[in-house]
Amino acid sequence: MSTAQRQAGTREGKGAFFDYAAAHPETSVAVGGVSRITGDVPDHEEMCLLVDLAVARYPELGELPPGGREAGVPFAAEDHVFRIPVAAGTGLDGLRAALGDLAAAPLPKRLWGVWVLHGYAPGEFAVVLRGHHAHFDGMLLSEIFRGTLSGPAASRADGAPLPGSTARRGTAAELATAVREGIGAMGGLRRAARLVPHTFPLTGKLQYAWGSVEMPRLRKLAAAYGVTPNDLYLSALAGALKKWSGEHGRPLGRQPMRLMVPVTLRRRDDAGKKGNSVLGAAVRLPADLDDPVERLKYVNVRTRKVRSSLFDPHAGALGRLLPERFGRWLLELDLHPRCTTVLASHVPGPGKRLRLGERVITEAVPLNLLPAGHALAACLSSYAASAQICFVADRTVGGCDDLVQLWMRELDEMTARAGL
């Protein structure tokens, strides 16, 4: 995702992701999350009350997109709550299939909604929050999730360093930052390894797979190597993708891998505000990095540079200074399958389990964007004491569950090498 996305959803009815969606009508630009919950299925009225609570805490949710034809029409929760029965006894497979079908469902006029999926397992149901990516990024969705359910407030430790709020715009320093970001964006013109050939018959229909690992294990392993859990995630992802591609007869070749990592630009004074406030950071890895420890060291060096750049109070200057019409061009550059191997997101969630009334939310899984022309995308999220490695892939690709297991094996190998 590009620096221009920071403006998407805040400009008057326009923005990079609206243009991107118009240019790729076969691609869903909705993002969200699914919560698996134990207990009885809430009725429609209870879910409407929950949605009303969310709008009361985050008033921008009740606004129509700028330029909407029904300006002045009051918000109605019942227009944003939907119930979907899933075939009884299908379990997690049924839930994942239903999520794939839901990915093609249209969004309400305010570009977000809540879906209740039920029937796939006794004593359990799922609640899905989805919204247009021009108005919602992962951090905002996580904030709404925890805020509506009265979870703990997000902390600076939950994500990347936040840019300063006192920087003056239009200064020489901001222009210099924009130039540096522009040079970095030009680096995206170089070809990157592709997970599938450009002739591969992608359909735009999605499938999801995910698995869990204990957060204490990730933190202990990260400490042993002197890296961050995010470094472990990216390094294991690169190794898993390389093995996965080879096992499915589509070796990556000699082009470097390029992981596009969205990094939040949200500040505390942005709390609850709609928009996509992220900066795209590319992590390139040479094709010959097969040793997991050497790969981890390489990733750590690259991500340290990214993190240091975020302390610049003018971060995101390129997107603010360029004319709006260039926003989609930058987004296309960041997400083009010729230039980016995989979109690799990281969304921290609540550190404690939350509840829906008396019901316990046992798992929270992100529903990530799959960019146009891409075979799959990845996301690492956290909830309570667990981290979820999540993949979204085109249904024609296959082997999505295999990729979860390959990622876990990469962690196992790094754990063994660390003597833990």
Short mmCIF file of C-alpha atoms in Angstrom, two decimals:
data_model
loop_
_atom_site.label_atom_id
_atom_site.label_comp_id
_atom_site.label_asym_id
_atom_site.label_seq_id
_atom_site.Cartn_x
_atom_site.Cartn_y
_atom_site.Cartn_z
CA MET A 1 0.00 0.00 0.00
CA SER A 2 1.30 3.39 -0.88
CA THR A 3 1.85 6.62 0.95
CA ALA A 4 -0.95 8.14 -1.11
CA GLN A 5 -3.40 5.90 0.67
CA ARG A 6 -3.16 8.12 3.73
CA GLN A 7 -5.49 10.45 1.86
CA ALA A 8 -7.86 7.77 0.53
CA GLY A 9 -11.27 8.22 2.08
CA THR A 10 -10.52 11.70 3.45
CA ARG A 11 -10.66 13.57 0.17
CA GLU A 12 -14.08 14.59 -1.04
CA GLY A 13 -15.51 11.35 -2.33
CA LYS A 14 -12.28 10.41 -4.12
CA GLY A 15 -9.02 8.69 -3.25
CA ALA A 16 -6.61 6.06 -4.42
CA PHE A 17 -8.65 3.06 -3.31
CA PHE A 18 -11.87 4.30 -4.89
CA ASP A 19 -9.98 4.71 -8.17
CA TYR A 20 -8.29 1.34 -7.67
CA ALA A 21 -11.67 -0.34 -7.13
CA ALA A 22 -13.09 1.28 -10.26
CA ALA A 23 -10.09 0.12 -12.30
CA HIS A 24 -10.36 -3.46 -10.98
CA PRO A 25 -14.09 -4.24 -10.67
CA GLU A 26 -13.34 -7.97 -10.34
CA THR A 27 -11.33 -7.33 -7.14
CA SER A 28 -12.96 -6.92 -3.73
CA VAL A 29 -11.49 -3.94 -1.86
CA ALA A 30 -13.36 -4.75 1.35
CA VAL A 31 -11.29 -5.60 4.41
CA GLY A 32 -12.37 -6.71 7.84
CA GLY A 33 -12.17 -9.32 10.52
CA VAL A 34 -14.05 -12.37 11.75
CA SER A 35 -14.61 -13.15 15.44
CA ARG A 36 -15.40 -16.70 16.48
CA ILE A 37 -17.67 -16.61 19.52
CA THR A 38 -19.00 -19.29 21.86
CA GLY A 39 -22.58 -19.13 23.10
CA ASP A 40 -26.06 -18.66 21.72
CA VAL A 41 -26.49 -16.75 18.47
CA PRO A 42 -27.61 -13.14 19.14
CA ASP A 43 -30.86 -12.03 17.57
CA HIS A 44 -31.12 -9.22 15.04
CA GLU A 45 -32.17 -6.65 17.62
CA GLU A 46 -29.13 -7.30 19.82
CA MET A 47 -26.75 -6.91 16.90
CA CYS A 48 -28.47 -3.68 15.87
CA LEU A 49 -27.95 -2.34 19.39
CA LEU A 50 -24.26 -3.23 19.13
CA VAL A 51 -23.99 -1.40 15.80
CA ASP A 52 -25.74 1.64 17.31
CA LEU A 53 -23.19 1.57 20.13
CA ALA A 54 -20.33 1.50 17.60
CA VAL A 55 -21.78 4.53 15.77
CA ALA A 56 -22.27 6.38 19.07
CA ARG A 57 -18.59 5.84 19.93
CA TYR A 58 -17.32 6.43 16.38
CA PRO A 59 -19.73 8.97 14.81
CA GLU A 60 -18.03 8.95 11.40
CA LEU A 61 -19.36 5.42 10.91
CA GLY A 62 -22.84 6.89 10.58
CA GLU A 63 -21.91 9.25 7.76
CA LEU A 64 -22.61 8.58 4.12
CA PRO A 65 -19.61 8.73 1.79
CA PRO A 66 -19.10 12.24 0.35
CA GLY A 67 -21.09 12.68 -2.83
CA GLY A 68 -23.70 10.09 -1.83
CA ARG A 69 -27.14 10.59 -3.35
CA GLU A 70 -28.97 10.23 -0.04
CA ALA A 71 -27.28 12.95 2.00
CA GLY A 72 -29.22 13.70 5.16
CA VAL A 73 -30.75 10.20 5.43
CA PRO A 74 -30.37 9.13 9.08
CA PHE A 75 -28.31 6.12 9.98
CA ALA A 76 -30.30 2.89 10.45
CA ALA A 77 -28.51 -0.01 12.15
CA GLU A 78 -30.83 -2.59 10.61
CA ASP A 79 -29.43 -1.68 7.17
CA HIS A 80 -25.97 -2.73 8.32
CA VAL A 81 -26.67 -6.06 10.06
CA PHE A 82 -27.02 -9.30 8.11
CA ARG A 83 -27.46 -12.96 9.07
CA ILE A 84 -26.11 -15.86 7.00
CA PRO A 85 -26.90 -19.50 7.84
CA VAL A 86 -24.06 -21.94 7.16
CA ALA A 87 -24.68 -25.62 6.47
CA ALA A 88 -24.99 -27.49 9.78
CA GLY A 89 -22.07 -29.66 10.84
CA THR A 90 -19.61 -28.24 8.32
CA GLY A 91 -17.42 -26.81 11.08
CA LEU A 92 -14.42 -24.64 10.32
CA ASP A 93 -14.41 -25.69 6.66
CA GLY A 94 -17.98 -24.44 6.33
CA LEU A 95 -17.10 -21.16 8.01
CA ARG A 96 -14.14 -20.59 5.70
CA ALA A 97 -16.24 -21.37 2.63
CA ALA A 98 -18.91 -18.94 3.83
CA LEU A 99 -16.27 -16.25 4.31
CA GLY A 100 -15.13 -16.78 0.74
CA ASP A 101 -18.69 -16.32 -0.49
CA LEU A 102 -19.14 -13.28 1.74
CA ALA A 103 -16.09 -11.62 0.17
CA ALA A 104 -18.18 -11.08 -2.97
CA ALA A 105 -21.16 -9.58 -1.11
CA PRO A 106 -21.81 -5.87 -1.75
CA LEU A 107 -21.29 -3.35 1.02
CA PRO A 108 -24.14 -1.18 2.35
CA LYS A 109 -24.38 2.47 1.30
CA ARG A 110 -22.16 3.59 4.17
CA LEU A 111 -19.56 1.10 2.92
CA TRP A 112 -19.41 -1.11 6.00
CA GLY A 113 -21.52 -3.75 7.68
CA VAL A 114 -21.74 -6.59 10.20
CA TRP A 115 -22.57 -10.17 9.22
CA VAL A 116 -23.51 -12.99 11.63
CA LEU A 117 -22.59 -16.48 10.36
CA HIS A 118 -24.21 -19.32 12.26
CA GLY A 119 -25.09 -23.02 12.10
CA TYR A 120 -21.69 -24.42 11.13
CA ALA A 121 -20.93 -25.69 14.67
CA PRO A 122 -23.02 -26.18 17.85
CA GLY A 123 -22.51 -23.52 20.49
CA GLU A 124 -20.49 -21.25 18.20
CA PHE A 125 -21.09 -18.49 15.68
CA ALA A 126 -19.00 -15.86 13.92
CA VAL A 127 -19.38 -12.09 13.56
CA VAL A 128 -17.74 -10.40 10.57
CA LEU A 129 -17.01 -6.68 10.34
CA ARG A 130 -16.28 -5.56 6.75
CA GLY A 131 -15.66 -2.16 5.22
CA HIS A 132 -14.30 -0.47 2.09
CA HIS A 133 -10.52 -0.14 2.24
CA ALA A 134 -10.73 3.55 1.32
CA HIS A 135 -12.42 4.18 4.67
CA PHE A 136 -10.97 1.41 6.86
CA ASP A 137 -7.47 0.13 7.45
CA GLY A 138 -6.53 -2.74 9.75
CA MET A 139 -5.71 -0.54 12.74
CA LEU A 140 -9.04 1.31 12.57
CA LEU A 141 -10.98 -1.96 12.35
CA SER A 142 -9.05 -3.29 15.35
CA GLU A 143 -9.75 -0.07 17.24
CA ILE A 144 -13.49 -0.26 16.53
CA PHE A 145 -13.51 -3.93 17.54
CA ARG A 146 -11.92 -3.36 20.91
CA GLY A 147 -13.58 0.00 21.53
CA THR A 148 -17.12 -1.22 20.88
CA LEU A 149 -16.60 -4.25 23.10
CA SER A 150 -14.98 -2.10 25.82
CA GLY A 151 -11.55 -3.62 25.38
CA PRO A 152 -8.30 -2.00 26.50
CA ALA A 153 -7.13 1.04 24.58
CA ALA A 154 -4.45 0.61 21.97
CA SER A 155 -0.95 1.47 23.11
CA ARG A 156 2.13 2.67 21.26
CA ALA A 157 3.64 -0.76 21.84
CA ASP A 158 0.84 -2.35 19.80
CA GLY A 159 2.22 -1.14 16.49
CA ALA A 160 4.90 0.78 14.68
CA PRO A 161 6.26 4.12 15.91
CA LEU A 162 3.81 6.92 15.24
CA PRO A 163 4.85 10.03 13.32
CA GLY A 164 4.92 13.32 15.20
CA SER A 165 1.84 15.51 15.25
CA THR A 166 3.59 18.90 15.31
CA ALA A 167 5.30 18.77 11.92
CA ARG A 168 4.64 21.76 9.66
CA ARG A 169 3.43 21.04 6.17
CA GLY A 170 4.87 22.67 3.08
CA THR A 171 8.33 23.03 4.60
CA ALA A 172 11.66 22.14 3.05
CA ALA A 173 11.88 19.19 5.45
CA GLU A 174 8.56 17.81 4.22
CA LEU A 175 9.65 18.25 0.61
CA ALA A 176 12.88 16.39 1.35
CA THR A 177 10.90 13.53 2.90
CA ALA A 178 8.63 13.43 -0.16
CA VAL A 179 11.68 13.19 -2.43
CA ARG A 180 13.08 10.28 -0.40
CA GLU A 181 9.72 8.52 -0.50
CA GLY A 182 9.52 9.11 -4.26
CA ILE A 183 12.95 7.55 -4.77
CA GLY A 184 11.80 4.60 -2.69
CA ALA A 185 8.63 4.30 -4.76
CA MET A 186 10.69 4.18 -7.96
CA GLY A 187 12.42 1.12 -6.55
CA GLY A 188 9.11 -0.65 -7.00
CA LEU A 189 9.56 -0.53 -10.78
CA ARG A 190 12.09 -3.34 -10.54
CA ARG A 191 10.67 -6.78 -11.19
CA ALA A 192 10.02 -9.12 -8.28
CA ALA A 193 9.43 -12.84 -8.02
CA ARG A 194 5.88 -13.90 -8.87
CA LEU A 195 4.03 -16.65 -7.02
CA VAL A 196 2.17 -17.64 -10.20
CA PRO A 197 2.81 -16.85 -13.88
CA HIS A 198 1.05 -13.79 -15.31
CA THR A 199 -1.02 -16.19 -17.47
CA PHE A 200 -2.36 -18.07 -14.44
CA PRO A 201 -6.21 -18.17 -14.59
CA LEU A 202 -7.13 -16.19 -11.47
CA THR A 203 -10.86 -15.83 -10.80
CA GLY A 204 -11.11 -13.16 -8.07
CA LYS A 205 -13.00 -15.65 -5.88
CA LEU A 206 -11.39 -15.95 -2.46
CA GLN A 207 -10.51 -18.64 0.06
CA TYR A 208 -9.15 -18.17 3.59
CA ALA A 209 -6.88 -20.23 5.82
CA TRP A 210 -5.31 -19.50 9.19
CA GLY A 211 -3.54 -21.05 12.13
CA SER A 212 -2.50 -19.95 15.62
CA VAL A 213 0.74 -19.77 17.56
CA GLU A 214 1.23 -18.64 21.16
CA MET A 215 2.40 -15.04 21.54
CA PRO A 216 4.80 -15.90 24.43
CA ARG A 217 6.56 -18.32 22.08
CA LEU A 218 6.95 -15.63 19.40
CA ARG A 219 8.27 -13.10 21.91
CA LYS A 220 10.74 -15.59 23.42
CA LEU A 221 12.01 -16.60 19.98
CA ALA A 222 12.31 -12.96 18.89
CA ALA A 223 14.29 -12.14 22.04
CA ALA A 224 16.65 -15.05 21.41
CA TYR A 225 17.57 -13.62 18.00
CA GLY A 226 17.40 -9.96 18.99
CA VAL A 227 14.62 -9.23 16.48
CA THR A 228 10.90 -8.40 16.60
CA PRO A 229 7.95 -10.80 16.22
CA ASN A 230 7.20 -8.99 12.96
CA ASP A 231 10.68 -9.91 11.69
CA LEU A 232 9.98 -13.56 12.53
CA TYR A 233 6.67 -13.36 10.68
CA LEU A 234 8.18 -11.88 7.51
CA SER A 235 11.20 -14.19 7.48
CA ALA A 236 9.08 -17.31 8.02
CA LEU A 237 6.66 -16.06 5.36
CA ALA A 238 9.43 -15.69 2.79
CA GLY A 239 10.74 -19.18 3.50
CA ALA A 240 7.25 -20.71 3.42
CA LEU A 241 6.37 -19.01 0.13
CA LYS A 242 9.55 -20.25 -1.53
CA LYS A 243 8.92 -23.86 -0.46
CA TRP A 244 5.20 -23.64 -1.25
CA SER A 245 5.83 -22.37 -4.77
CA GLY A 246 8.34 -25.12 -5.45
CA GLU A 247 6.06 -27.84 -4.09
CA HIS A 248 3.25 -26.65 -6.38
CA GLY A 249 5.41 -26.67 -9.50
CA ARG A 250 5.81 -22.89 -9.66
CA PRO A 251 9.38 -22.15 -8.48
CA LEU A 252 10.09 -18.48 -7.83
CA GLY A 253 13.22 -18.34 -9.99
CA ARG A 254 16.04 -15.84 -9.52
CA GLN A 255 14.08 -12.61 -9.10
CA PRO A 256 14.19 -11.21 -5.55
CA MET A 257 11.11 -11.50 -3.38
CA ARG A 258 9.45 -8.18 -2.52
CA LEU A 259 7.16 -8.12 0.49
CA MET A 260 4.92 -5.04 0.63
CA VAL A 261 4.33 -4.26 4.32
CA PRO A 262 1.66 -1.66 5.24
CA VAL A 263 2.72 0.43 8.26
CA THR A 264 0.28 2.58 10.21
CA LEU A 265 0.50 6.37 10.17
CA ARG A 266 -2.33 6.76 12.66
CA ARG A 267 -1.81 9.09 15.60
CA ARG A 268 -3.81 9.23 18.79
CA ASP A 269 -5.65 12.29 17.52
CA ASP A 270 -6.79 10.19 14.53
CA ALA A 271 -8.69 7.81 16.84
CA GLY A 272 -11.95 6.67 15.28
CA LYS A 273 -11.51 8.68 12.08
CA LYS A 274 -12.31 6.96 8.82
CA GLY A 275 -9.62 6.73 6.19
CA ASN A 276 -6.71 4.56 5.14
CA SER A 277 -3.69 5.88 7.04
CA VAL A 278 -0.84 3.59 6.07
CA LEU A 279 2.58 3.84 4.51
CA GLY A 280 3.77 1.10 2.16
CA ALA A 281 7.20 -0.26 3.07
CA ALA A 282 8.92 -2.74 0.75
CA VAL A 283 11.22 -5.47 2.07
CA ARG A 284 13.26 -7.08 -0.70
CA LEU A 285 14.99 -10.41 -0.15
CA PRO A 286 17.55 -11.99 -2.51
CA ALA A 287 16.42 -15.21 -4.15
CA ASP A 288 19.34 -17.21 -2.74
CA LEU A 289 18.58 -16.64 0.96
CA ASP A 290 17.68 -20.20 1.95
CA ASP A 291 19.14 -20.36 5.46
CA PRO A 292 16.33 -19.29 7.86
CA VAL A 293 18.69 -17.58 10.33
CA GLU A 294 20.54 -15.62 7.63
CA ARG A 295 17.18 -14.64 6.14
CA LEU A 296 15.97 -13.45 9.54
CA LYS A 297 19.08 -11.29 9.99
CA TYR A 298 18.57 -9.78 6.55
CA VAL A 299 14.91 -9.00 7.26
CA ASN A 300 15.82 -7.41 10.58
CA VAL A 301 18.26 -5.01 8.93
CA ARG A 302 15.61 -4.00 6.38
CA THR A 303 12.81 -3.50 8.88
CA ARG A 304 15.06 -1.45 11.18
CA LYS A 305 15.45 1.04 8.34
CA VAL A 306 11.69 1.13 7.88
CA ARG A 307 11.07 1.71 11.57
CA SER A 308 13.63 4.50 11.75
CA SER A 309 11.96 6.28 8.81
CA LEU A 310 8.67 6.35 10.71
CA PHE A 311 10.17 8.64 13.33
CA ASP A 312 10.28 11.29 10.61
CA PRO A 313 7.44 13.70 11.53
CA HIS A 314 6.77 14.20 7.80
CA ALA A 315 6.25 10.51 7.01
CA GLY A 316 3.66 10.18 4.23
CA ALA A 317 4.64 13.51 2.65
CA LEU A 318 4.66 12.13 -0.90
CA GLY A 319 0.97 11.26 -0.76
CA ARG A 320 0.09 14.70 0.63
CA LEU A 321 2.11 16.72 -1.87
CA LEU A 322 1.39 14.86 -5.10
CA PRO A 323 -1.72 15.80 -7.10
CA GLU A 324 -4.61 13.49 -6.30
CA ARG A 325 -4.64 11.87 -9.73
CA PHE A 326 -1.28 10.28 -8.94
CA GLY A 327 -2.67 8.47 -5.91
CA ARG A 328 -3.95 5.47 -7.82
CA TRP A 329 -0.72 5.33 -9.85
CA LEU A 330 1.31 4.99 -6.65
CA LEU A 331 -1.10 2.37 -5.33
CA GLU A 332 -0.90 0.42 -8.57
CA LEU A 333 2.89 0.58 -8.37
CA ASP A 334 2.93 -0.74 -4.83
CA LEU A 335 0.48 -3.57 -5.48
CA HIS A 336 1.24 -4.62 -9.05
CA PRO A 337 2.00 -8.38 -9.17
CA ARG A 338 5.00 -7.71 -11.40
CA CYS A 339 6.56 -5.50 -8.70
CA THR A 340 5.32 -7.04 -5.44
CA THR A 341 5.49 -10.72 -4.60
CA VAL A 342 3.02 -10.59 -1.72
CA LEU A 343 1.15 -8.09 0.44
CA ALA A 344 2.18 -8.91 4.03
CA SER A 345 0.13 -7.08 6.66
CA HIS A 346 0.48 -7.07 10.45
CA VAL A 347 -2.47 -6.01 12.63
CA PRO A 348 -2.06 -6.07 16.43
CA GLY A 349 -5.29 -6.70 18.33
CA PRO A 350 -6.49 -6.64 21.94
CA GLY A 351 -4.18 -8.18 24.51
CA LYS A 352 -7.07 -9.69 26.47
CA ARG A 353 -10.10 -11.74 25.50
CA LEU A 354 -13.24 -9.72 24.86
CA ARG A 355 -16.90 -10.59 25.23
CA LEU A 356 -20.12 -10.03 23.36
CA GLY A 357 -22.49 -9.80 26.28
CA GLU A 358 -21.85 -13.00 28.24
CA ARG A 359 -20.35 -14.75 25.23
CA VAL A 360 -16.59 -15.24 24.91
CA ILE A 361 -14.76 -14.23 21.74
CA THR A 362 -12.33 -17.11 21.34
CA GLU A 363 -10.55 -16.07 18.14
CA ALA A 364 -10.22 -12.94 16.00
CA VAL A 365 -8.92 -13.32 12.45
CA PRO A 366 -8.31 -10.55 9.88
CA LEU A 367 -9.83 -10.66 6.39
CA ASN A 368 -7.08 -9.12 4.32
CA LEU A 369 -7.08 -7.49 0.89
CA LEU A 370 -6.05 -9.63 -2.07
CA PRO A 371 -4.76 -7.11 -4.65
CA ALA A 372 -5.68 -7.44 -8.31
CA GLY A 373 -3.60 -10.03 -10.14
CA HIS A 374 -2.17 -11.54 -6.96
CA ALA A 375 -2.42 -15.21 -6.05
CA LEU A 376 -2.45 -14.67 -2.29
CA ALA A 377 -1.81 -12.21 0.54
CA ALA A 378 -0.78 -12.73 4.16
CA CYS A 379 -1.47 -11.15 7.53
CA LEU A 380 -0.20 -11.70 11.05
CA SER A 381 -2.61 -10.60 13.76
CA SER A 382 -2.78 -10.98 17.50
CA TYR A 383 -5.61 -11.53 19.93
CA ALA A 384 -5.22 -12.21 23.64
CA ALA A 385 -2.34 -14.70 24.08
CA SER A 386 -2.35 -15.94 20.47
CA ALA A 387 -1.07 -14.81 17.10
CA GLN A 388 -2.88 -15.81 13.92
CA ILE A 389 -1.09 -16.37 10.63
CA CYS A 390 -3.74 -15.77 7.98
CA PHE A 391 -3.80 -16.18 4.22
CA VAL A 392 -6.30 -15.10 1.59
CA ALA A 393 -5.87 -16.65 -1.83
CA ASP A 394 -7.59 -17.00 -5.16
CA ARG A 395 -9.57 -20.24 -5.16
CA THR A 396 -7.77 -21.52 -8.23
CA VAL A 397 -4.40 -21.43 -6.45
CA GLY A 398 -4.97 -24.25 -3.95
CA GLY A 399 -2.77 -25.33 -1.09
CA CYS A 400 -3.64 -22.44 1.20
CA ASP A 401 -3.76 -24.72 4.26
CA ASP A 402 -0.37 -26.14 3.25
CA LEU A 403 1.07 -22.64 3.42
CA VAL A 404 -0.07 -22.26 7.04
CA GLN A 405 1.79 -25.45 7.94
CA LEU A 406 4.91 -24.40 6.02
CA TRP A 407 4.98 -21.10 7.92
CA MET A 408 4.72 -23.03 11.21
CA ARG A 409 7.60 -25.29 10.16
CA GLU A 410 9.78 -22.27 9.45
CA LEU A 411 9.14 -21.13 13.03
CA ASP A 412 9.95 -24.63 14.29
CA GLU A 413 13.27 -24.60 12.46
CA MET A 414 14.23 -21.19 13.84
CA THR A 415 13.23 -22.38 17.30
CA ALA A 416 15.44 -25.44 17.00
CA ARG A 417 18.36 -23.38 15.70
CA ALA A 418 18.01 -21.07 18.71
CA GLY A 419 18.14 -24.09 21.06
CA LEU A 420 14.73 -23.34 22.57
#
